[in-house]
Every structure is written in C-alpha cells, then in structure tokens.
Short mmCIF file of C-alpha atoms in Angstrom, two decimals:
data_model
loop_
_atom_site.label_atom_id
_atom_site.label_comp_id
_atom_site.label_asym_id
_atom_site.label_seq_id
_atom_site.Cartn_x
_atom_site.Cartn_y
_atom_site.Cartn_z
CA MET A 1 -8.39 -4.57 15.34
CA SER A 2 -7.65 -8.11 16.46
CA SER A 3 -6.06 -10.74 14.26
CA GLU A 4 -8.61 -13.18 15.77
CA GLU A 5 -11.23 -11.64 13.51
CA ASN A 6 -12.59 -13.72 10.60
CA ASN A 7 -11.35 -17.05 11.96
CA GLY A 8 -7.81 -15.77 12.39
CA PHE A 9 -7.71 -14.24 8.91
CA GLY A 10 -7.75 -10.77 10.40
CA PRO A 11 -9.79 -7.72 9.40
CA ILE A 12 -10.75 -7.25 5.78
CA PRO A 13 -10.27 -3.53 4.94
CA ARG A 14 -13.08 -1.49 3.49
CA LYS A 15 -12.73 0.55 0.34
CA ARG A 16 -11.03 3.89 0.90
CA GLY A 17 -13.31 6.88 1.25
CA ASN A 18 -12.80 10.60 0.76
CA GLY A 19 -11.24 11.39 4.14
CA CYS A 20 -8.21 12.87 2.41
CA VAL A 21 -10.40 15.32 0.48
CA LYS A 22 -12.25 16.37 3.63
CA PHE A 23 -9.03 16.98 5.57
CA PHE A 24 -7.50 18.86 2.64
CA SER A 25 -10.61 21.08 2.46
CA PHE A 26 -10.20 21.84 6.15
CA LEU A 27 -6.51 22.70 5.68
CA PHE A 28 -7.37 24.83 2.64
CA VAL A 29 -9.76 26.96 4.70
CA ILE A 30 -7.15 27.36 7.46
CA LEU A 31 -4.41 28.31 5.00
CA PHE A 32 -6.73 30.69 3.17
CA MET A 33 -7.57 32.44 6.44
CA ALA A 34 -3.88 32.61 7.33
CA LEU A 35 -3.18 34.12 3.91
CA ALA A 36 -5.73 36.84 4.52
CA VAL A 37 -4.07 37.72 7.82
CA THR A 38 -0.41 37.54 6.83
CA LEU A 39 -0.46 39.36 3.50
CA ASP A 40 1.43 42.61 3.79
CA ASP A 41 -0.80 45.60 3.64
CA ILE A 42 -0.92 48.02 0.72
CA ASN A 43 -1.68 51.61 1.59
CA SER A 44 -5.28 51.95 0.49
CA ASP A 45 -4.98 55.74 0.17
CA GLU A 46 -2.11 55.45 -2.30
CA VAL A 47 -3.91 52.78 -4.26
CA LEU A 48 -7.05 54.85 -4.30
CA LYS A 49 -5.15 57.81 -5.74
CA GLU A 50 -3.60 55.65 -8.44
CA PHE A 51 -7.00 54.15 -9.08
CA HIS A 52 -8.43 57.62 -9.65
CA ILE A 53 -5.58 58.42 -12.04
CA HIS A 54 -6.26 55.21 -13.88
CA GLN A 55 -9.92 56.16 -14.11
CA ARG A 56 -8.93 59.73 -15.19
CA ARG A 57 -10.56 61.27 -12.14
CA ASP A 58 -9.42 64.14 -9.92
CA VAL A 59 -6.90 62.92 -7.37
CA ASN A 60 -8.12 65.48 -4.81
CA GLU A 61 -11.69 64.33 -5.14
CA THR A 62 -13.00 63.34 -1.73
CA VAL A 63 -14.32 59.90 -1.21
CA ALA A 64 -17.11 59.04 1.19
CA PRO A 65 -16.00 57.11 4.30
CA PHE A 66 -18.25 54.20 3.36
CA ASP A 67 -16.73 54.09 -0.13
CA GLN A 68 -13.19 54.15 1.26
CA GLN A 69 -14.00 51.38 3.70
CA MET A 70 -15.57 49.39 0.91
CA PHE A 71 -12.52 50.03 -1.24
CA GLY A 72 -10.24 48.71 1.52
CA SER A 73 -12.27 45.48 1.72
CA VAL A 74 -12.13 45.10 -2.05
CA LEU A 75 -8.39 45.70 -1.93
CA ASN A 76 -7.84 42.95 0.65
CA LEU A 77 -9.96 40.56 -1.39
CA ALA A 78 -7.99 41.46 -4.50
CA LYS A 79 -4.71 40.62 -2.75
CA ILE A 80 -5.98 37.17 -1.77
CA LEU A 81 -7.38 36.47 -5.23
CA TYR A 82 -4.18 37.65 -6.85
CA VAL A 83 -1.91 35.36 -4.81
CA SER A 84 -4.30 32.40 -5.14
CA SER A 85 -4.59 32.75 -8.91
CA VAL A 86 -0.80 33.09 -9.25
CA ALA A 87 -0.38 29.86 -7.25
CA ILE A 88 -2.81 28.02 -9.54
CA ILE A 89 -1.11 29.32 -12.68
CA PHE A 90 2.29 28.44 -11.23
CA LEU A 91 1.23 24.85 -10.46
CA VAL A 92 -0.33 24.29 -13.89
CA ILE A 93 2.62 25.73 -15.81
CA SER A 94 5.21 23.83 -13.75
CA GLU A 95 3.30 20.59 -14.31
CA LEU A 96 3.10 21.32 -18.05
CA ILE A 97 6.86 21.85 -18.11
CA ARG A 98 7.43 18.56 -16.27
CA ARG A 99 5.19 16.66 -18.65
CA THR A 100 6.90 18.25 -21.62
CA CYS A 101 10.15 16.79 -20.28
CA LEU A 102 8.40 13.41 -20.20
CA LEU A 103 7.28 13.95 -23.79
CA THR A 104 10.85 14.30 -25.01
CA GLU A 105 11.56 10.75 -23.84
CA GLU A 106 8.26 9.27 -25.05
CA LEU A 107 8.82 10.64 -28.54
CA ARG A 108 11.81 8.30 -28.81
CA HIS A 109 9.48 5.31 -28.39
CA PHE A 110 6.36 6.49 -30.21
CA ARG A 111 6.69 3.86 -32.95
CA GLU A 112 6.94 0.74 -30.81
CA ARG A 113 4.83 1.94 -27.86
CA TYR A 114 2.20 4.03 -29.65
CA ASN A 115 2.10 2.49 -33.13
CA GLY A 116 3.71 5.61 -34.58
CA LYS A 117 0.76 7.86 -33.62
CA ILE A 118 1.83 11.20 -32.17
CA LEU A 119 -1.71 11.89 -30.88
CA LYS A 120 -1.49 8.85 -28.61
CA VAL A 121 1.82 10.10 -27.25
CA LEU A 122 0.31 13.50 -26.46
CA LYS A 123 -2.74 11.96 -24.78
CA ALA A 124 -0.62 9.63 -22.69
CA THR A 125 1.65 12.47 -21.60
CA TYR A 126 -0.72 15.37 -20.99
CA ARG A 127 -4.01 13.72 -20.13
CA VAL A 128 -5.20 14.22 -16.56
CA ARG A 129 -8.19 12.63 -14.84
CA HIS A 130 -10.09 15.86 -14.09
CA TYR A 131 -8.91 17.94 -17.04
CA GLN A 132 -12.24 19.79 -17.37
CA SER A 133 -12.19 21.03 -13.78
CA LEU A 134 -8.51 21.92 -14.09
CA SER A 135 -9.14 23.84 -17.31
CA VAL A 136 -11.97 25.82 -15.72
CA LEU A 137 -9.82 26.60 -12.69
CA PHE A 138 -6.92 27.73 -14.86
CA ILE A 139 -9.19 29.98 -16.96
CA ILE A 140 -10.67 31.51 -13.80
CA ALA A 141 -7.16 32.20 -12.47
CA ILE A 142 -6.18 33.91 -15.75
CA ALA A 143 -9.43 35.93 -15.68
CA ILE A 144 -8.70 37.09 -12.13
CA GLN A 145 -5.23 38.24 -13.16
CA ILE A 146 -6.64 40.18 -16.11
CA MET A 147 -9.37 41.83 -14.00
CA ILE A 148 -6.92 42.87 -11.27
CA TYR A 149 -4.49 44.20 -13.87
CA TRP A 150 -7.26 46.16 -15.56
CA TYR A 151 -9.16 47.50 -12.55
CA LEU A 152 -6.49 47.55 -9.81
CA PRO A 153 -3.16 48.03 -11.59
CA PRO A 154 -1.30 49.07 -8.40
CA VAL A 155 -1.99 45.67 -6.81
CA SER A 156 -0.94 43.80 -9.91
CA ALA A 157 2.17 45.92 -10.43
CA LYS A 158 3.35 45.72 -6.83
CA TYR A 159 2.98 41.94 -6.43
CA THR A 160 4.26 41.13 -9.89
CA TYR A 161 7.37 43.25 -9.34
CA ARG A 162 7.94 41.91 -5.83
CA TYR A 163 7.41 38.21 -6.46
CA ARG A 164 8.23 37.66 -10.13
CA ASP A 165 11.73 36.37 -9.38
CA LEU A 166 10.43 34.12 -6.63
CA ILE A 167 7.71 32.73 -8.91
CA LEU A 168 10.16 31.94 -11.72
CA VAL A 169 12.70 30.36 -9.35
CA ASN A 170 10.02 28.26 -7.64
CA MET A 171 8.79 27.07 -11.00
CA ALA A 172 12.27 25.98 -12.02
CA VAL A 173 13.05 24.38 -8.65
CA ALA A 174 9.73 22.51 -8.66
CA CYS A 175 10.50 21.01 -12.07
CA LEU A 176 14.02 20.03 -11.02
CA THR A 177 13.05 18.47 -7.70
CA ASN A 178 10.10 16.60 -9.18
CA THR A 179 12.36 15.17 -11.89
CA PHE A 180 15.63 14.46 -10.11
CA LEU A 181 14.41 13.82 -6.56
CA SER A 182 11.35 11.85 -7.75
CA LEU A 183 8.95 13.84 -5.59
CA LYS A 184 6.16 13.12 -8.07
CA ILE A 185 6.47 9.38 -7.57
CA PRO A 186 3.31 8.34 -5.71
CA SER A 187 3.58 7.07 -2.16
CA ASP A 188 2.68 3.49 -1.28
CA VAL A 189 -0.72 4.70 -0.09
CA GLU A 190 -1.38 6.47 -3.40
CA VAL A 191 -0.22 3.46 -5.43
CA SER A 192 -2.54 1.23 -3.42
CA GLU A 193 -5.44 3.64 -3.82
CA LEU A 194 -4.88 4.00 -7.58
CA SER A 195 -4.59 0.24 -8.01
CA GLU A 196 -7.79 -0.42 -6.07
CA ARG A 197 -9.72 2.39 -7.74
CA ASP A 198 -8.73 1.40 -11.27
CA HIS A 199 -8.78 -2.37 -10.54
CA LEU A 200 -5.12 -2.85 -11.40
CA ASN A 201 -4.22 -5.31 -8.63
CA VAL A 202 -3.35 -8.95 -9.25
CA ALA A 203 -6.23 -9.80 -6.92
CA HIS A 204 -8.74 -7.99 -9.13
CA GLY A 205 -7.74 -10.09 -12.13
CA LEU A 206 -7.84 -13.30 -10.09
CA ALA A 207 -11.29 -12.49 -8.69
CA TRP A 208 -12.78 -11.67 -12.08
CA SER A 209 -11.16 -14.72 -13.67
CA TYR A 210 -12.50 -16.94 -10.90
CA TYR A 211 -15.97 -15.53 -11.43
CA PHE A 212 -16.11 -15.72 -15.23
CA GLY A 213 -14.12 -18.93 -15.54
CA TYR A 214 -15.77 -20.94 -12.78
CA LEU A 215 -18.38 -19.44 -10.43
CA LYS A 216 -20.56 -17.99 -13.19
CA ILE A 217 -20.71 -21.49 -14.68
CA ILE A 218 -21.48 -23.59 -11.61
CA LEU A 219 -23.53 -21.30 -9.34
CA PRO A 220 -26.54 -20.67 -11.63
CA GLU A 221 -26.78 -24.45 -12.20
CA LEU A 222 -26.22 -25.43 -8.57
CA GLU A 223 -29.80 -26.30 -7.62
CA ASN A 224 -30.35 -28.20 -10.88
CA THR A 225 -27.11 -30.09 -10.27
CA ILE A 226 -28.25 -31.10 -6.79
CA ASP A 227 -31.69 -32.09 -8.14
CA LYS A 228 -29.99 -34.56 -10.49
CA SER A 229 -28.13 -36.21 -7.62
CA GLU A 230 -28.98 -38.33 -4.63
CA TRP A 231 -28.71 -35.22 -2.48
CA LYS A 232 -31.97 -33.80 -3.75
CA GLY A 233 -33.88 -34.84 -0.65
CA LYS A 234 -31.30 -33.40 1.73
CA MET A 235 -31.42 -30.09 -0.10
CA LYS A 236 -35.20 -29.91 0.22
CA ASP A 237 -35.23 -30.68 3.94
CA GLY A 238 -32.41 -28.21 4.57
CA ALA A 239 -29.72 -30.75 5.45
CA LEU A 240 -27.65 -29.67 2.43
CA PRO A 241 -27.63 -25.89 1.81
CA ALA A 242 -27.80 -25.00 -1.88
CA LYS A 243 -24.63 -22.96 -1.53
CA VAL A 244 -20.95 -23.43 -2.23
CA PHE A 245 -18.77 -22.75 0.81
CA ILE A 246 -15.47 -21.37 -0.47
CA VAL A 247 -12.63 -21.28 2.05
CA ILE A 248 -10.03 -18.54 1.55
CA PRO A 249 -6.92 -18.89 3.76
CA GLU A 250 -4.88 -15.82 4.60
CA SER A 251 -1.75 -17.91 4.09
CA CYS A 252 -2.89 -18.68 0.51
CA VAL A 253 -1.82 -22.32 1.05
CA ILE A 254 -4.38 -24.60 -0.59
CA PRO A 255 -4.53 -28.26 0.49
CA GLY A 256 -4.88 -30.98 -2.08
CA ASN A 257 -7.37 -33.00 -0.05
CA ILE A 258 -9.71 -31.47 2.51
CA GLY A 259 -10.93 -34.75 3.97
CA GLU A 260 -7.48 -36.09 4.83
CA ASP A 261 -5.89 -32.89 6.04
CA HIS A 262 -8.68 -31.62 8.31
CA PRO A 263 -10.17 -33.71 11.14
CA GLY A 264 -13.94 -33.68 11.37
CA ILE A 265 -14.42 -33.24 7.63
CA THR A 266 -15.12 -36.28 5.47
CA PHE A 267 -15.53 -36.45 1.73
CA GLU A 268 -18.93 -37.86 0.76
CA LYS A 269 -19.44 -37.73 -2.97
CA GLN A 270 -19.09 -35.60 -6.06
CA LEU A 271 -22.09 -33.90 -7.58
CA PRO A 272 -22.87 -34.51 -11.26
CA PRO A 273 -20.55 -32.38 -13.40
CA VAL A 274 -21.63 -29.27 -15.22
CA LEU A 275 -20.44 -29.64 -18.81
CA LYS A 276 -19.48 -26.64 -20.92
CA HIS A 277 -17.68 -26.20 -24.23
CA ARG A 278 -14.72 -24.01 -23.28
CA ALA A 279 -11.73 -22.88 -25.35
CA GLY A 280 -11.99 -25.73 -27.80
CA VAL A 281 -12.53 -28.42 -25.13
CA LYS A 282 -15.78 -30.29 -25.68
CA ASP A 283 -17.87 -30.87 -22.56
CA ARG A 284 -15.31 -29.63 -20.10
CA PRO A 285 -16.49 -30.83 -16.65
CA TYR A 286 -16.91 -28.57 -13.64
CA VAL A 287 -17.35 -30.67 -10.52
CA ASN A 288 -18.23 -29.88 -6.91
CA SER A 289 -17.85 -32.11 -3.88
CA VAL A 290 -20.11 -32.73 -0.90
CA TYR A 291 -18.48 -33.10 2.51
CA GLN A 292 -19.71 -34.21 5.88
CA VAL A 293 -18.70 -31.84 8.67
CA THR A 294 -19.05 -33.09 12.22
CA ASP A 295 -20.64 -30.72 14.74
CA THR A 296 -18.45 -31.21 17.80
CA ARG A 297 -20.96 -29.34 19.94
CA LYS A 298 -24.01 -31.49 19.20
CA GLY A 299 -22.35 -34.51 17.71
CA TYR A 300 -24.39 -34.82 14.53
CA PRO A 301 -23.13 -34.29 10.99
CA HIS A 302 -23.75 -31.41 8.62
CA TYR A 303 -23.45 -31.61 4.86
CA CYS A 304 -22.19 -28.89 2.60
CA ILE A 305 -20.58 -28.25 -0.77
CA LEU A 306 -17.08 -27.26 0.24
CA GLU A 307 -13.86 -26.25 -1.49
CA PHE A 308 -10.91 -23.88 -1.25
CA ALA A 309 -10.50 -20.88 -3.54
CA THR A 310 -7.86 -22.17 -5.94
CA PRO A 311 -6.88 -18.73 -7.40
CA VAL A 312 -5.25 -17.64 -4.13
CA SER A 313 -2.71 -20.44 -4.51
CA SER A 314 -1.31 -18.35 -7.39
CA LEU A 315 -0.65 -15.56 -4.88
CA TYR A 316 1.33 -17.98 -2.73
CA ASP A 317 3.28 -19.25 -5.73
CA MET A 318 4.02 -15.69 -6.82
CA SER A 319 5.28 -14.75 -3.35
CA MET A 320 7.68 -17.68 -3.56
CA HIS A 321 8.94 -16.80 -7.03
CA PRO A 322 11.83 -14.30 -7.16
CA GLU A 323 10.73 -12.75 -10.45
CA SER A 324 7.15 -11.91 -9.43
CA GLY A 325 8.03 -9.01 -7.10
CA LEU A 326 5.30 -10.09 -4.64
CA ASN A 327 6.39 -10.47 -1.03
CA ALA A 328 4.47 -11.85 1.96
CA GLU A 329 3.11 -8.44 2.93
CA ASP A 330 1.90 -7.80 -0.62
CA ARG A 331 0.33 -11.26 -0.68
CA HIS A 332 -1.66 -10.49 2.48
CA GLN A 333 -2.93 -7.26 0.94
CA GLN A 334 -3.83 -9.00 -2.32
CA VAL A 335 -5.83 -11.79 -0.66
CA GLN A 336 -7.79 -9.14 1.26
CA ILE A 337 -8.58 -7.36 -1.99
CA PHE A 338 -9.46 -10.71 -3.58
CA ILE A 339 -12.12 -11.40 -0.94
CA ARG A 340 -13.60 -7.93 -1.09
CA THR A 341 -13.65 -7.85 -4.89
CA LEU A 342 -15.09 -11.34 -5.25
CA GLN A 343 -17.83 -10.61 -2.71
CA ALA A 344 -18.75 -7.41 -4.57
CA ILE A 345 -18.89 -9.31 -7.87
CA LEU A 346 -21.14 -12.01 -6.42
CA ASP A 347 -23.43 -9.47 -4.78
CA SER A 348 -23.89 -7.66 -8.10
CA ALA A 349 -24.60 -10.82 -10.12
CA PRO A 350 -28.27 -11.85 -9.76
CA GLU A 351 -27.60 -15.40 -11.00
CA CYS A 352 -25.00 -15.92 -8.25
CA GLN A 353 -26.57 -14.15 -5.30
CA ASN A 354 -27.13 -16.28 -2.18
CA ARG A 355 -25.46 -19.27 -3.81
CA CYS A 356 -21.95 -18.81 -2.45
CA VAL A 357 -20.46 -18.20 1.00
CA LEU A 358 -16.90 -16.91 1.33
CA VAL A 359 -15.17 -18.22 4.46
CA PRO A 360 -11.92 -16.38 5.31
CA ILE A 361 -9.63 -18.30 7.65
CA CYS A 362 -6.11 -18.03 9.04
CA GLY A 363 -4.71 -21.06 7.21
CA ASN A 364 -1.58 -21.23 9.37
CA ASP A 365 -2.92 -22.70 12.62
CA TYR A 366 -5.59 -25.36 12.16
CA GLU A 367 -5.17 -26.46 15.77
CA LYS A 368 -6.27 -23.07 17.06
CA TYR A 369 -8.80 -22.57 14.26
CA PRO A 370 -10.12 -26.05 13.31
CA LEU A 371 -11.69 -25.90 9.88
CA ALA A 372 -14.53 -28.23 10.92
CA ASP A 373 -15.57 -25.84 13.70
CA ILE A 374 -15.39 -22.84 11.39
CA ILE A 375 -17.53 -24.51 8.72
CA THR A 376 -20.01 -25.71 11.36
CA ARG A 377 -20.39 -22.18 12.69
CA THR A 378 -20.80 -20.81 9.15
CA ILE A 379 -23.50 -23.39 8.35
CA HIS A 380 -25.41 -22.39 11.47
CA GLN A 381 -25.12 -18.74 10.48
CA VAL A 382 -26.37 -19.49 6.97
CA LYS A 383 -29.35 -21.34 8.42
CA GLY A 384 -30.04 -18.42 10.73
CA GLU A 385 -29.36 -20.38 13.89
CA THR A 386 -27.71 -18.88 16.96
CA PHE A 387 -24.22 -20.22 17.34
CA ASN A 388 -21.39 -19.16 19.59
CA MET A 389 -17.90 -20.43 18.87
CA ASP A 390 -16.79 -19.63 22.44
CA ASP A 391 -19.63 -21.75 23.83
CA MET A 392 -18.56 -24.64 21.67
CA MET A 393 -14.96 -24.32 22.76
CA GLY A 394 -16.14 -24.08 26.36
CA ASP A 395 -18.16 -27.30 25.96
CA SER A 396 -15.10 -29.03 24.65
CA ASP A 397 -13.07 -27.86 27.63
CA ASP A 398 -15.76 -29.14 29.99
CA ASP A 399 -15.69 -32.51 28.30
CA ASP A 400 -11.94 -32.66 28.73
CA ASN A 401 -12.29 -31.91 32.39
#
C-alpha cells in the first residue's frame, strides 16, 4: 500500500483477525492425515487374538470378514487417538512443569508483589486464558488413554513401551529449551497482538485519556457553544460545520500555532470556553478555536474548528527520551493505534458521534501535503461535496503555466 494514502500518513492497519487460527486448522487437518498414513502398522490378527484373550474368548474362534475389517478400522483409529492424546497430555504436563519453575521464583516475591497472598501467586502463575477448554481437552485425552488401555491393551502396551523414553526425554528437553533458550518468549507479532487485544499499548491509554479528559467534555456541548458565539449564523447556514477537525500527524510533531506555521490557514477567533470543575480546579476552561481555511481551487474561504491532537506529542517526546524505550518505528505503530482506537471510541459514544473528524496527515512535508488543501478537501467531504485533490493540484499547475 502506498505511503501517499491518508495525506501522506500512510495506511492505518485494521484490527487483526483470526487468519492464524484458520491456517493452523488447515495445517492440523494435513498433519492429522499424515499421521494416519505414516503410523506403523500393528498386525490386526495378533491384536485380535490378544483381544480375545483379554475378553476371555476362544483364540481359535473364527471372526466374520466384516467384523475383522471393522476391527482393523477401529485399530487404525485407536492408533491415531492414542498418539494424539499422548501429545496433548505431554504438552499440558510440560507446560505445568515450566510454570512450576516460574512459581519457585514468584514465591520469593509473594509478599511485596502479591501482598503475601499465596492464592494470588498461584493464579498469576497457572492461570491460562482458555482454561476451561484446556481442562476439557486434557480430560478427554486421559479418557482416551484409559479406554484404549482397557479395551485395546495391545495398542496401549506397544506404543507405551516403544515411545515412553522418547516422551519423557521430549518433556524434559521442552522444559529446558523453553527456559534457557527463551522459546516461550512471544514474538514481536504476538506481543503486538496481545497488546492490542488487551489494550496495553501507550496509544490506548492516550486515546482514552484524550476522550475522557477532553473530547467527552467539549463535543456534547459543541453546538451550544457555537450558539453562544457570533458564529451561530454561520453554523446554521452550513458555513461552519458543527464538528471539531482534529489533525493527527504521523510525525507526532505538534505546532504551537497553526495560523503562523501553515499558509492558507488564518486564526479567526476563540469560541466561548466550556467550564468544568476538574481535579480541584474551579471552572477549568476548555477552549476551541475557529480558523479560516482558503480554498485554493475556488478562492473563497471555509471556516472550521481546527486543532492538532495534543496527546500524540507525548509519543514524539517519548521517542526522543532515552529512558522511554520507544523508538521511531514504535512511535509510528502507536500513532496508528491511537487513531484507530480514538475513532472506535468516538463511534461508540452517542454524545460524540458526528461531532469530530480525525484528519491523519504526514506531518513531515507540508510543501507536498499543504495542510490548507487537506482541510479544504476534508470539509468538502464532510459536506458531501465531490472534491478531487488531483484536480485541485492540476488547476494550480495550470495557473502557474
């Protein structure tokens, strides 16, 4: 996808789906089929004789061809179930051993980290997200082992004898490699997915703070605020949209003054402040500004309530601070998450819907992406008018010629 998208900001990624689960399901079917083909065969006649002995029946008793064929199919199914259930039991036990190793370290800190409560230590160490499904799967695997041992002892005896050493060694090696080679440390993709799913990113906190600490205060009162000002008439005739246009630069660099730093945009006037008692401050003011944006295509001015998203400046400051651990690549990812999260919050808040427009921009090249042209295009889009940025740029080129 082109970096020209979203005014040079680049593409804003969607939330991750379940593609990994679908592909894993496909691989599981393939591996299961391969298992059915590659398992070494057990002589069904010998097993059938031992089965008769186990059932205290005559070994020389003849068996109908259909029954013997059916028995062979059951035997193949039993082999697959046996190996699959052993694999599940092996994975669960090896993970329990690994977490028990973690417990030995956590017990040293249970007073300061867990307020001296052992139950909290156990929950933090052994709790898994889908413990109910895992418990059911583990019980089913144990039940399969018991049924095969009881009804088909030759299968159970042969595979247990043949693979018991391998199972024990694999269990030990898995615990060692997961601990000392850090194979259980999640990849960058998994860390990103976990952080987005559980809302653990810096951007999530910034977006929610921006909403609760600012947007939720000003947006529900926006029309009343405009009604109290001299801009009431322009709002009614559509010259001033009753929306706040919030510019979010990919660079996270926030200018101090929009009117001076961006040609074609002129500060007009502040709207009456919204006063709220906040954190012990009486009548804390929340103020918005109206700007005039010149339409270079038609030459007449537009008016809008315009500002930059101040929280993203914290991302820039963090990327510049050596102790924050946030680099430029992380900053780019966080500002993408900030936009997506903030948009989702606004869409789910009835008192804020259709009162705010997020405008992602590049922020590094205002000559290539003039802010006045971007805001003009966005205003036309909000008003439902057809507007083509390429046509506007073409008109400018014609004028130059």
